[in-house]
mmCIF file of C-alpha atoms in Angstrom:
data_model
loop_
_atom_site.group_PDB
_atom_site.id
_atom_site.type_symbol
_atom_site.label_atom_id
_atom_site.label_comp_id
_atom_site.label_asym_id
_atom_site.label_seq_id
_atom_site.Cartn_x
_atom_site.Cartn_y
_atom_site.Cartn_z
ATOM 1 C CA MET A 1 27.744 30.030 21.725
ATOM 2 C CA ASP A 2 24.189 30.819 20.588
ATOM 3 C CA LYS A 3 23.038 29.238 17.441
ATOM 4 C CA SER A 4 21.846 31.226 14.222
ATOM 5 C CA PHE A 5 18.399 30.026 12.823
ATOM 6 C CA SER A 6 19.337 28.345 10.206
ATOM 7 C CA GLU A 7 21.697 25.774 12.814
ATOM 8 C CA THR A 8 18.474 25.460 15.462
ATOM 9 C CA TYR A 9 16.115 24.890 13.352
ATOM 10 C CA LEU A 10 17.131 24.045 9.247
ATOM 11 C CA ASP A 11 19.518 21.857 10.552
ATOM 12 C CA PHE A 12 17.919 18.893 7.806
ATOM 13 C CA SER A 13 21.867 16.197 8.966
ATOM 14 C CA GLN A 14 20.083 15.832 12.199
ATOM 15 C CA ILE A 15 16.746 14.730 10.470
ATOM 16 C CA ASN A 16 16.074 10.578 9.654
ATOM 17 C CA ALA A 17 14.452 10.082 7.041
ATOM 18 C CA ASP A 18 12.759 6.166 7.976
ATOM 19 C CA THR A 19 11.675 7.746 11.464
ATOM 20 C CA MET A 20 10.182 10.937 9.739
ATOM 21 C CA LYS A 21 8.680 8.938 7.058
ATOM 22 C CA GLN A 22 6.950 6.767 10.050
ATOM 23 C CA ALA A 23 6.225 9.438 12.190
ATOM 24 C CA ILE A 24 3.972 10.521 9.057
ATOM 25 C CA VAL A 25 2.375 7.216 8.610
ATOM 26 C CA ASP A 26 1.407 7.416 12.022
ATOM 27 C CA THR A 27 0.116 10.532 12.205
ATOM 28 C CA LEU A 28 -1.993 9.724 8.845
ATOM 29 C CA TYR A 29 -3.291 5.893 10.581
ATOM 30 C CA MET A 30 -4.088 7.729 13.714
ATOM 31 C CA THR A 31 -6.544 10.285 12.005
ATOM 32 C CA LEU A 32 -8.169 7.579 9.660
ATOM 33 C CA ILE A 33 -8.978 4.887 11.824
ATOM 34 C CA SER A 34 -10.276 7.598 14.352
ATOM 35 C CA MET A 35 -12.039 9.696 11.697
ATOM 36 C CA VAL A 36 -14.149 6.792 9.525
ATOM 37 C CA LEU A 37 -14.850 5.488 13.795
ATOM 38 C CA VAL A 38 -15.981 9.201 14.715
ATOM 39 C CA THR A 39 -18.112 9.432 11.669
ATOM 40 C CA VAL A 40 -20.015 6.411 12.004
ATOM 41 C CA ILE A 41 -20.350 7.160 15.536
ATOM 42 C CA GLY A 42 -21.346 11.233 15.496
ATOM 43 C CA LEU A 43 -23.620 10.263 12.814
ATOM 44 C CA VAL A 44 -25.817 7.838 14.421
ATOM 45 C CA LEU A 45 -25.550 9.111 17.517
ATOM 46 C CA GLY A 46 -26.111 13.317 15.613
ATOM 47 C CA LEU A 47 -29.568 11.521 14.577
ATOM 48 C CA VAL A 48 -30.093 10.326 17.923
ATOM 49 C CA LEU A 49 -30.331 13.840 19.884
ATOM 50 C CA TYR A 50 -32.279 14.985 17.049
ATOM 51 C CA SER A 51 -34.747 12.802 16.681
ATOM 52 C CA ILE A 52 -35.164 12.469 19.903
ATOM 53 C CA GLY A 53 -35.192 16.339 20.474
ATOM 54 C CA ARG A 54 -37.640 16.993 18.000
ATOM 55 C CA LYS A 55 -40.713 14.434 19.836
ATOM 56 C CA LYS A 56 -42.174 16.786 22.412
ATOM 57 C CA LYS A 57 -42.783 14.280 24.889
ATOM 58 C CA PRO A 58 -41.391 14.564 28.417
ATOM 59 C CA TYR A 59 -39.255 10.985 28.272
ATOM 60 C CA ALA A 60 -38.061 12.089 24.763
ATOM 61 C CA ARG A 61 -36.515 15.900 26.613
ATOM 62 C CA ILE A 62 -35.950 13.534 29.556
ATOM 63 C CA VAL A 63 -33.016 10.576 27.688
ATOM 64 C CA TYR A 64 -32.202 13.859 25.073
ATOM 65 C CA GLY A 65 -30.834 15.388 28.488
ATOM 66 C CA ILE A 66 -28.952 12.397 28.917
ATOM 67 C CA VAL A 67 -27.430 12.098 26.117
ATOM 68 C CA SER A 68 -26.963 15.697 25.998
ATOM 69 C CA ILE A 69 -24.458 15.684 29.447
ATOM 70 C CA ILE A 70 -22.607 12.439 28.238
ATOM 71 C CA SER A 71 -21.761 13.985 25.450
ATOM 72 C CA ASN A 72 -21.020 17.429 26.396
ATOM 73 C CA ILE A 73 -18.644 15.653 29.672
ATOM 74 C CA PHE A 74 -16.967 13.876 27.014
ATOM 75 C CA ARG A 75 -16.552 16.193 24.672
ATOM 76 C CA SER A 76 -15.546 19.627 26.789
ATOM 77 C CA THR A 77 -13.230 16.639 29.029
ATOM 78 C CA PRO A 78 -9.275 17.520 27.766
ATOM 79 C CA PHE A 79 -7.340 15.548 25.371
ATOM 80 C CA MET A 80 -4.354 14.629 27.685
ATOM 81 C CA ILE A 81 -6.866 14.425 30.456
ATOM 82 C CA LEU A 82 -9.308 11.433 28.701
ATOM 83 C CA MET A 83 -6.252 9.797 27.410
ATOM 84 C CA VAL A 84 -4.942 9.347 30.559
ATOM 85 C CA LEU A 85 -7.992 8.491 32.166
ATOM 86 C CA ILE A 86 -8.372 6.100 30.212
ATOM 87 C CA ILE A 87 -6.117 4.027 29.799
ATOM 88 C CA PRO A 88 -7.432 1.100 31.959
ATOM 89 C CA PHE A 89 -10.108 1.451 29.474
ATOM 90 C CA THR A 90 -7.588 1.121 26.037
ATOM 91 C CA LYS A 91 -5.624 -1.433 27.787
ATOM 92 C CA ALA A 92 -8.271 -4.056 27.912
ATOM 93 C CA ILE A 93 -9.460 -3.102 24.667
ATOM 94 C CA VAL A 94 -6.029 -2.427 22.534
ATOM 95 C CA GLY A 95 -3.934 -4.827 25.027
ATOM 96 C CA THR A 96 -1.185 -1.384 25.152
ATOM 97 C CA MET A 97 -0.917 2.031 26.558
ATOM 98 C CA LEU A 98 1.568 3.165 23.853
ATOM 99 C CA GLY A 99 2.290 3.281 20.513
ATOM 100 C CA ALA A 100 -0.473 4.514 17.316
ATOM 101 C CA GLN A 101 -3.435 1.723 17.946
ATOM 102 C CA ALA A 102 -3.707 2.824 21.580
ATOM 103 C CA ALA A 103 -4.516 6.446 20.483
ATOM 104 C CA ILE A 104 -7.035 5.436 18.557
ATOM 105 C CA PRO A 105 -10.503 5.283 22.066
ATOM 106 C CA ALA A 106 -9.640 7.914 23.206
ATOM 107 C CA LEU A 107 -9.622 9.606 20.213
ATOM 108 C CA VAL A 108 -12.420 8.968 19.647
ATOM 109 C CA LEU A 109 -14.526 9.384 22.502
ATOM 110 C CA SER A 110 -12.984 12.955 22.361
ATOM 111 C CA ALA A 111 -13.803 13.868 18.794
ATOM 112 C CA ALA A 112 -17.656 11.634 17.832
ATOM 113 C CA PRO A 113 -19.360 14.207 20.033
ATOM 114 C CA PHE A 114 -18.031 16.981 19.110
ATOM 115 C CA TYR A 115 -18.695 15.486 15.383
ATOM 116 C CA ALA A 116 -22.862 14.189 17.125
ATOM 117 C CA ARG A 117 -22.641 18.289 17.971
ATOM 118 C CA LEU A 118 -22.069 19.469 14.563
ATOM 119 C CA VAL A 119 -23.707 16.973 12.849
ATOM 120 C CA GLU A 120 -27.720 17.782 14.458
ATOM 121 C CA ILE A 121 -27.008 21.167 14.044
ATOM 122 C CA ALA A 122 -26.685 20.394 10.123
ATOM 123 C CA PHE A 123 -30.244 18.290 10.238
ATOM 124 C CA ARG A 124 -31.766 21.461 12.446
ATOM 125 C CA GLU A 125 -31.225 23.919 9.572
ATOM 126 C CA VAL A 126 -32.798 21.537 6.777
ATOM 127 C CA SER A 127 -35.736 23.404 6.259
ATOM 128 C CA PRO A 128 -38.442 22.615 7.991
ATOM 129 C CA GLY A 129 -41.069 22.163 4.495
ATOM 130 C CA VAL A 130 -39.575 20.186 2.981
ATOM 131 C CA LEU A 131 -39.318 17.822 5.450
ATOM 132 C CA GLU A 132 -42.990 17.761 5.638
ATOM 133 C CA ALA A 133 -43.468 17.895 2.108
ATOM 134 C CA ALA A 134 -41.725 13.982 1.823
ATOM 135 C CA ASP A 135 -43.896 13.657 5.178
ATOM 136 C CA ALA A 136 -47.166 14.841 2.932
ATOM 137 C CA MET A 137 -45.952 12.489 -0.051
ATOM 138 C CA GLY A 138 -46.414 9.732 2.797
ATOM 139 C CA ALA A 139 -42.808 9.117 2.493
ATOM 140 C CA SER A 140 -42.030 6.603 6.010
ATOM 141 C CA TYR A 141 -39.396 7.246 8.623
ATOM 142 C CA TRP A 142 -36.107 5.807 7.698
ATOM 143 C CA GLU A 143 -36.665 7.527 3.623
ATOM 144 C CA VAL A 144 -37.410 10.759 5.122
ATOM 145 C CA ILE A 145 -33.792 10.083 6.890
ATOM 146 C CA TRP A 146 -31.669 8.924 4.510
ATOM 147 C CA LYS A 147 -33.142 11.040 0.880
ATOM 148 C CA VAL A 148 -34.246 13.935 2.231
ATOM 149 C CA LEU A 149 -32.425 15.110 5.768
ATOM 150 C CA ILE A 150 -29.315 13.673 5.203
ATOM 151 C CA PRO A 151 -28.733 14.761 1.499
ATOM 152 C CA GLU A 152 -30.045 18.396 2.169
ATOM 153 C CA SER A 153 -26.930 18.274 5.335
ATOM 154 C CA VAL A 154 -24.535 16.306 3.170
ATOM 155 C CA PRO A 155 -22.351 20.352 2.485
ATOM 156 C CA ALA A 156 -22.827 21.080 6.731
ATOM 157 C CA LEU A 157 -22.232 17.486 7.451
ATOM 158 C CA ILE A 158 -18.542 17.155 5.593
ATOM 159 C CA SER A 159 -18.312 20.543 6.831
ATOM 160 C CA GLY A 160 -18.552 20.062 10.334
ATOM 161 C CA LEU A 161 -15.910 16.700 9.301
ATOM 162 C CA THR A 162 -13.403 19.073 7.740
ATOM 163 C CA VAL A 163 -13.675 20.879 11.434
ATOM 164 C CA THR A 164 -13.717 17.666 13.533
ATOM 165 C CA THR A 165 -10.490 16.509 10.832
ATOM 166 C CA ILE A 166 -8.618 18.949 11.861
ATOM 167 C CA SER A 167 -9.123 18.856 15.325
ATOM 168 C CA MET A 168 -8.102 14.634 15.177
ATOM 169 C CA ILE A 169 -5.062 15.743 13.730
ATOM 170 C CA GLY A 170 -4.538 18.036 16.745
ATOM 171 C CA PHE A 171 -5.117 15.827 18.972
ATOM 172 C CA THR A 172 -2.701 13.823 17.553
ATOM 173 C CA ALA A 173 -0.109 15.947 17.830
ATOM 174 C CA MET A 174 -1.197 15.352 21.513
ATOM 175 C CA ALA A 175 -1.061 11.864 21.791
ATOM 176 C CA GLY A 176 2.159 11.760 20.967
ATOM 177 C CA ALA A 177 3.433 13.610 24.137
ATOM 178 C CA ILE A 178 2.078 10.663 25.829
ATOM 179 C CA GLY A 179 3.450 7.971 24.328
ATOM 180 C CA ALA A 180 1.370 7.302 21.558
ATOM 181 C CA GLY A 181 4.077 8.396 18.770
ATOM 182 C CA GLY A 182 3.634 9.953 15.239
ATOM 183 C CA LEU A 183 4.676 14.296 14.434
ATOM 184 C CA GLY A 184 3.887 15.044 18.451
ATOM 185 C CA GLY A 185 5.697 12.234 19.717
ATOM 186 C CA LEU A 186 8.957 12.836 17.601
ATOM 187 C CA ALA A 187 7.892 16.047 17.597
ATOM 188 C CA TRP A 188 7.833 16.512 21.859
ATOM 189 C CA GLN A 189 11.173 13.334 22.104
ATOM 190 C CA GLU A 190 13.739 13.951 18.880
ATOM 191 C CA GLY A 191 12.816 17.468 19.036
ATOM 192 C CA TYR A 192 12.235 19.351 22.392
ATOM 193 C CA GLN A 193 13.594 16.552 24.740
ATOM 194 C CA ARG A 194 16.550 16.320 22.454
ATOM 195 C CA GLY A 195 17.378 19.916 22.083
ATOM 196 C CA ASN A 196 17.139 19.216 18.012
ATOM 197 C CA LEU A 197 14.628 22.084 17.345
ATOM 198 C CA THR A 198 14.965 20.481 13.329
ATOM 199 C CA VAL A 199 13.045 17.988 14.106
ATOM 200 C CA THR A 200 10.092 20.143 15.653
ATOM 201 C CA PHE A 201 10.260 22.514 12.816
ATOM 202 C CA VAL A 202 9.691 20.207 9.658
ATOM 203 C CA ALA A 203 7.502 17.794 12.283
ATOM 204 C CA THR A 204 5.583 21.193 13.471
ATOM 205 C CA LEU A 205 5.708 21.813 9.215
ATOM 206 C CA ILE A 206 3.967 18.841 8.123
ATOM 207 C CA ILE A 207 1.261 18.639 10.517
ATOM 208 C CA LEU A 208 0.830 21.766 9.184
ATOM 209 C CA ALA A 209 0.843 20.643 5.040
ATOM 210 C CA ILE A 210 -1.979 18.374 6.332
ATOM 211 C CA VAL A 211 -4.108 20.224 7.595
ATOM 212 C CA PHE A 212 -4.280 22.525 4.962
ATOM 213 C CA VAL A 213 -4.398 19.710 2.902
ATOM 214 C CA VAL A 214 -8.145 18.063 5.079
ATOM 215 C CA GLN A 215 -9.294 21.876 4.677
ATOM 216 C CA GLY A 216 -8.691 22.454 1.010
ATOM 217 C CA ILE A 217 -10.919 18.554 -0.017
ATOM 218 C CA GLY A 218 -12.742 20.134 2.516
ATOM 219 C CA ASP A 219 -13.685 23.275 0.963
ATOM 220 C CA PHE A 220 -13.723 21.961 -2.389
ATOM 221 C CA LEU A 221 -16.652 18.599 -1.946
ATOM 222 C CA THR A 222 -18.690 20.997 0.536
ATOM 223 C CA LYS A 223 -18.744 23.840 -2.340
ATOM 224 C CA LYS A 224 -19.575 20.472 -4.858
ATOM 225 C CA THR A 225 -22.275 18.662 -2.633
ATOM 226 C CA ASP A 226 -24.195 22.806 -2.171
ATOM 227 C CA ARG A 227 -27.226 23.203 -4.583
ATOM 228 C CA ARG A 228 -28.537 26.309 -3.096
#
């Protein structure tokens, strides 16, 4: 006899509260730690791409091309494939290929180049007149970066970080399917493989709730920092 919708998706007696809480913690852990690293690496790499891209010398174009190719390779490789490809690298760094920590290297390698591109675009959108005015006032390279370029780019940087974080949450769900744990792992192992669709349904709702919160915070901060 087929189960009704409520019996299939709303049978909350099938949910282990402790397991669900741990899955939420693992998802947030993977997302937060990875995004800290992605933010730092993405800002540095984006600044490198922006700085080299402005130079007209042949060597600068070659370096820019090499950095762009490497960035595009990691950015374009499907996350599941990337996670499998770097298993030896992950084991060397983390000591295991299972659990939330094991997902972090792949998460960072896949998201950092993506955010770096958004950073580069944000820097390019800064008005050339503002940069020229800073140069005319005798500001050094780093003064222009810290006092003009980054402050003027903050709304775009936050917007890009929001998009990247939401993508990262999706990546953690995929990582869960191959042993990283979290809500994605719970939805796959306890929900799909064992036919407990209530777990999958609830895990999906929690992931959506996290995404909405992140988007809301990102939109709020973007508006607060936009001086236009």
